[in-house]
Coordinates of C-alpha atoms in Angstrom, one line a residue:
X45 CA 166.4 124.1 146.3
X46 CA 168.5 125.9 143.7
X47 CA 168.5 125.3 140.0
X48 CA 167.7 121.7 138.9
X49 CA 169.7 120.0 141.7
X50 CA 167.7 118.0 144.3
X51 CA 168.7 117.9 148.0
X52 CA 170.8 115.0 149.1
X53 CA 168.0 113.7 151.3
X54 CA 165.7 113.5 148.3
X55 CA 168.3 111.7 146.3
X56 CA 168.9 109.2 149.1
X57 CA 165.2 108.6 149.4
X58 CA 164.9 108.0 145.7
X59 CA 167.8 105.6 145.7
X60 CA 166.2 103.7 148.7
X61 CA 162.9 103.3 146.8
X62 CA 164.7 102.1 143.7
X63 CA 166.6 99.6 145.8
X64 CA 163.4 98.4 147.5
X65 CA 161.8 97.8 144.1
X66 CA 164.7 96.3 142.2
X67 CA 166.9 94.4 144.7
X68 CA 164.4 91.5 144.8
X69 CA 164.6 91.3 141.0
X70 CA 168.4 91.2 141.1
X71 CA 168.2 88.3 143.6
X72 CA 166.0 86.4 141.2
X73 CA 168.6 86.8 138.5
X74 CA 171.4 85.7 140.9
X75 CA 169.5 82.6 142.1
X76 CA 168.9 81.6 138.5
X77 CA 172.7 80.9 138.4
X78 CA 172.9 79.2 141.8
X79 CA 174.3 75.7 142.1
X80 CA 172.0 75.0 145.1
X81 CA 168.8 73.4 143.9
X82 CA 166.8 72.9 147.1
X83 CA 166.7 76.3 148.9
X84 CA 167.6 79.9 148.6
X85 CA 171.1 80.4 150.1
X86 CA 172.8 83.8 150.1
X87 CA 175.4 84.1 148.8
X88 CA 175.1 81.1 146.5
X89 CA 177.6 78.3 147.2
X90 CA 178.6 78.3 143.5
X91 CA 177.4 79.8 140.2
X92 CA 176.4 77.7 137.2
X93 CA 174.5 78.1 133.9
X94 CA 173.2 74.5 133.9
X95 CA 169.7 75.5 134.9
X96 CA 169.2 77.4 131.7
X97 CA 169.8 74.2 129.7
X98 CA 167.5 72.2 132.1
X99 CA 164.7 74.8 131.6
X100 CA 165.2 74.7 127.8
X101 CA 164.6 71.0 127.8
X102 CA 161.5 71.0 130.1
X103 CA 158.4 70.4 127.9
X104 CA 156.1 71.7 130.7
X105 CA 157.9 75.0 130.6
X106 CA 157.5 75.4 126.9
X107 CA 153.8 74.4 127.1
X108 CA 153.2 77.0 129.7
X109 CA 155.0 79.7 127.8
X110 CA 153.2 78.9 124.6
X111 CA 149.8 79.0 126.3
X112 CA 150.6 82.3 128.0
X113 CA 151.8 83.8 124.7
X114 CA 148.7 82.7 122.9
X115 CA 146.3 84.0 125.6
X116 CA 148.2 87.3 125.8
X117 CA 148.1 87.8 122.0
X118 CA 144.4 87.1 121.7
X119 CA 143.5 89.1 124.8
X120 CA 145.4 92.0 123.5
X121 CA 143.7 91.8 120.1
X122 CA 140.3 91.7 121.7
X123 CA 141.2 94.6 123.9
X124 CA 142.4 96.7 121.0
X125 CA 139.2 96.2 119.1
X126 CA 136.8 96.7 122.0
X127 CA 138.8 99.4 123.8
X128 CA 139.2 101.6 120.7
X129 CA 135.6 101.3 119.8
X130 CA 134.5 102.1 123.3
X131 CA 136.9 105.1 123.4
X132 CA 135.5 106.3 120.1
X133 CA 132.0 106.2 121.3
X134 CA 132.7 108.0 124.6
X135 CA 135.4 110.5 123.7
X136 CA 133.8 112.7 121.1
X137 CA 130.1 112.6 122.1
X138 CA 128.2 114.0 125.1
X139 CA 125.1 112.2 126.5
X140 CA 123.4 111.5 129.8
X141 CA 125.3 108.9 131.8
X142 CA 128.6 109.1 129.9
X143 CA 130.7 109.5 133.1
X144 CA 128.9 106.6 134.7
X145 CA 129.6 104.4 131.6
X146 CA 133.3 105.5 131.6
X147 CA 133.5 104.5 135.3
X148 CA 132.1 101.1 134.5
X149 CA 134.8 100.6 131.8
X150 CA 137.5 101.4 134.3
X151 CA 136.1 99.4 137.2
X152 CA 137.4 95.9 136.3
X153 CA 141.0 97.0 136.7
X154 CA 140.3 98.9 139.9
X155 CA 138.7 95.8 141.5
X156 CA 140.9 93.2 143.2
X157 CA 141.7 90.4 140.8
X158 CA 140.2 87.8 143.2
X159 CA 136.8 89.6 142.9
X160 CA 137.0 89.5 139.1
X161 CA 138.1 85.9 139.2
X162 CA 135.3 84.8 141.5
X163 CA 132.7 86.7 139.4
X164 CA 133.9 85.2 136.1
X165 CA 133.9 81.7 137.6
X166 CA 130.4 82.1 138.9
X167 CA 129.2 83.4 135.5
X168 CA 130.8 80.4 133.7
X169 CA 129.2 78.0 136.2
X170 CA 125.8 79.7 135.8
X171 CA 126.0 79.7 132.0
X172 CA 127.5 76.1 132.0
X173 CA 130.5 77.2 130.1
X174 CA 133.3 74.7 130.3
X175 CA 136.8 76.0 131.1
X176 CA 139.0 76.4 128.1
X177 CA 141.4 78.6 126.3
X178 CA 138.6 81.1 125.7
X179 CA 137.6 81.4 129.3
X180 CA 141.1 82.5 130.1
X181 CA 141.0 85.0 127.2
X182 CA 137.7 86.5 128.4
X183 CA 139.1 86.9 131.9
X184 CA 142.2 88.7 130.7
X185 CA 140.3 90.8 128.3
X186 CA 138.3 92.3 131.2
X187 CA 141.4 94.3 132.4
X188 CA 143.2 94.5 129.0
X189 CA 140.3 96.5 127.5
X190 CA 140.7 99.0 130.3
X191 CA 144.3 99.7 129.5
X192 CA 143.6 100.2 125.8
X193 CA 140.5 102.3 126.5
X194 CA 142.3 104.7 128.8
X195 CA 145.1 105.3 126.3
X196 CA 142.7 105.7 123.4
X197 CA 140.1 107.9 125.1
X198 CA 142.9 110.2 126.4
X199 CA 144.3 110.6 122.9
X200 CA 140.9 111.2 121.2
X201 CA 140.0 113.9 123.7
X202 CA 143.1 115.7 122.8
X203 CA 142.4 115.4 119.1
X204 CA 141.5 118.7 117.5
X205 CA 137.9 118.3 116.2
X206 CA 138.8 120.9 113.5
X207 CA 140.9 118.3 111.8
X208 CA 137.9 116.0 111.3
X209 CA 135.7 118.8 110.1
X210 CA 138.4 120.0 107.7
X211 CA 138.7 116.4 106.3
X212 CA 135.0 116.2 105.8
X213 CA 134.9 119.7 104.1
X214 CA 137.6 118.6 101.7
X215 CA 135.4 115.7 100.5
X216 CA 136.7 112.8 102.5
X217 CA 134.2 110.2 103.6
X218 CA 134.1 108.7 107.1
X219 CA 136.4 105.8 106.2
X220 CA 139.0 108.1 104.6
X221 CA 138.9 110.4 107.7
X222 CA 139.4 107.5 109.9
X223 CA 142.3 106.2 107.9
X224 CA 144.2 109.4 107.1
X225 CA 143.3 111.7 110.1
X226 CA 142.2 109.7 113.2
X227 CA 144.3 106.5 112.8
X228 CA 147.7 108.3 112.6
X229 CA 146.8 110.3 115.7
X230 CA 145.6 107.3 117.5
X231 CA 148.2 104.8 116.4
X232 CA 150.9 105.3 119.1
X233 CA 148.3 105.3 121.9
X234 CA 146.8 102.0 120.7
X235 CA 150.3 100.5 120.3
X236 CA 151.3 101.6 123.8
X237 CA 148.0 100.3 125.2
X238 CA 148.4 97.0 123.4
X239 CA 152.0 96.5 124.7
X240 CA 150.9 97.2 128.2
X241 CA 147.9 94.9 127.8
X242 CA 150.1 92.1 126.5
X243 CA 152.5 92.4 129.4
X244 CA 149.7 92.4 132.0
X245 CA 148.0 89.4 130.4
X246 CA 151.3 87.4 130.1
X247 CA 152.1 87.4 133.8
X248 CA 148.5 87.5 135.3
X249 CA 147.9 84.8 137.8
X250 CA 144.9 85.6 140.1
X251 CA 142.1 85.8 137.4
X252 CA 143.8 83.0 135.6
X253 CA 143.5 80.7 138.6
X254 CA 139.7 81.0 138.6
X255 CA 139.3 80.7 134.8
X256 CA 141.9 78.3 133.6
X257 CA 140.5 75.0 134.8
X258 CA 143.1 72.3 134.2
X259 CA 145.2 74.4 131.9
X260 CA 148.5 75.8 133.1
X261 CA 149.8 79.2 132.0
X262 CA 153.3 80.2 132.9
X263 CA 152.5 82.2 136.1
X264 CA 150.4 79.2 137.4
X265 CA 153.2 76.8 136.5
X266 CA 155.7 79.0 138.5
X267 CA 153.3 79.1 141.5
X268 CA 153.0 75.3 141.4
X269 CA 156.7 74.9 141.2
X270 CA 157.3 77.1 144.2
X271 CA 154.8 75.2 146.2
X272 CA 156.1 71.8 145.2
X273 CA 159.7 72.5 144.0
X274 CA 161.6 69.9 141.9
X275 CA 164.4 72.1 140.7
X276 CA 163.9 75.5 142.3
X277 CA 166.6 77.3 140.1
X278 CA 164.5 76.4 137.0
X279 CA 161.7 78.6 138.4
X280 CA 164.2 81.4 138.7
X281 CA 165.4 80.9 135.2
X282 CA 161.8 81.2 133.9
X283 CA 161.3 84.3 136.1
X284 CA 164.3 85.9 134.4
X285 CA 162.7 85.1 131.0
X286 CA 159.4 86.7 132.1
X287 CA 161.3 89.8 133.3
X288 CA 162.9 90.1 129.9
X289 CA 159.7 89.5 128.0
X290 CA 157.6 91.9 130.0
X291 CA 160.4 94.6 130.3
X292 CA 160.5 95.1 126.5
X293 CA 156.8 96.0 125.9
X294 CA 156.7 98.1 129.1
X295 CA 159.7 100.2 128.1
X296 CA 158.3 100.5 124.5
X297 CA 154.9 101.6 125.8
X298 CA 156.6 104.1 128.2
X299 CA 158.7 105.5 125.4
X300 CA 155.7 105.9 123.1
X301 CA 153.7 107.6 125.8
X302 CA 156.5 110.0 126.7
X303 CA 157.1 110.9 123.1
X304 CA 153.5 112.1 122.8
X305 CA 153.8 114.5 125.7
X306 CA 154.1 118.2 124.7
X307 CA 157.4 118.6 126.5
X308 CA 159.0 115.8 124.5
X309 CA 158.0 116.8 121.0

């Protein structure tokens, strides 16, 4: 390999991987405009935009989107509070068992979602907690906290402790140090973690299935529509909306994370 140019074989392999990842997404977008409403036919017999108007008028679609947005927003808020507090407790202090506690924080996102869902459902049943909006939020917060915690603890461990000591030496109290020294350093990491947590919560289906009861979030609605389709292209239209809604926070989080790397400053 000479200079910055990659071999043709590596370029072809990279292109094949990108196609493997994104061609299915492109097909979803294509089928959202398909005039066929019963099955997936390629190429579509005709193209139409009528399904966007149909999806706009479906009250069940709006109800599912509203519930998913509310759950994602509250779950992200809970994750920001708990994740940042946990990161602050573990990043700057050393004590016996710190690594074990850090592992316990990360474990929920490493476990399969079905394990987390079954565990939460068993806990709700044991404690006689009825299914509600908050049972979904608790389920989503279990993995959203991990995302925020990972971002926050990584940033805090890179924070120069001399900045905090200098702030204290100059007469700042703990709140002023938090506000003027730590918060500006931690802000972009929390924002990136919050955006990722929102995106993960918005399209989560496995844990939600075990914690939602009779409520229908958007991913559950889509799953039900695929099993018992009425107007299959409407499901594709909603999928396109999900792609757009989750793409924005993921790109924003990626940009914020990249901007904090030394090579991009």
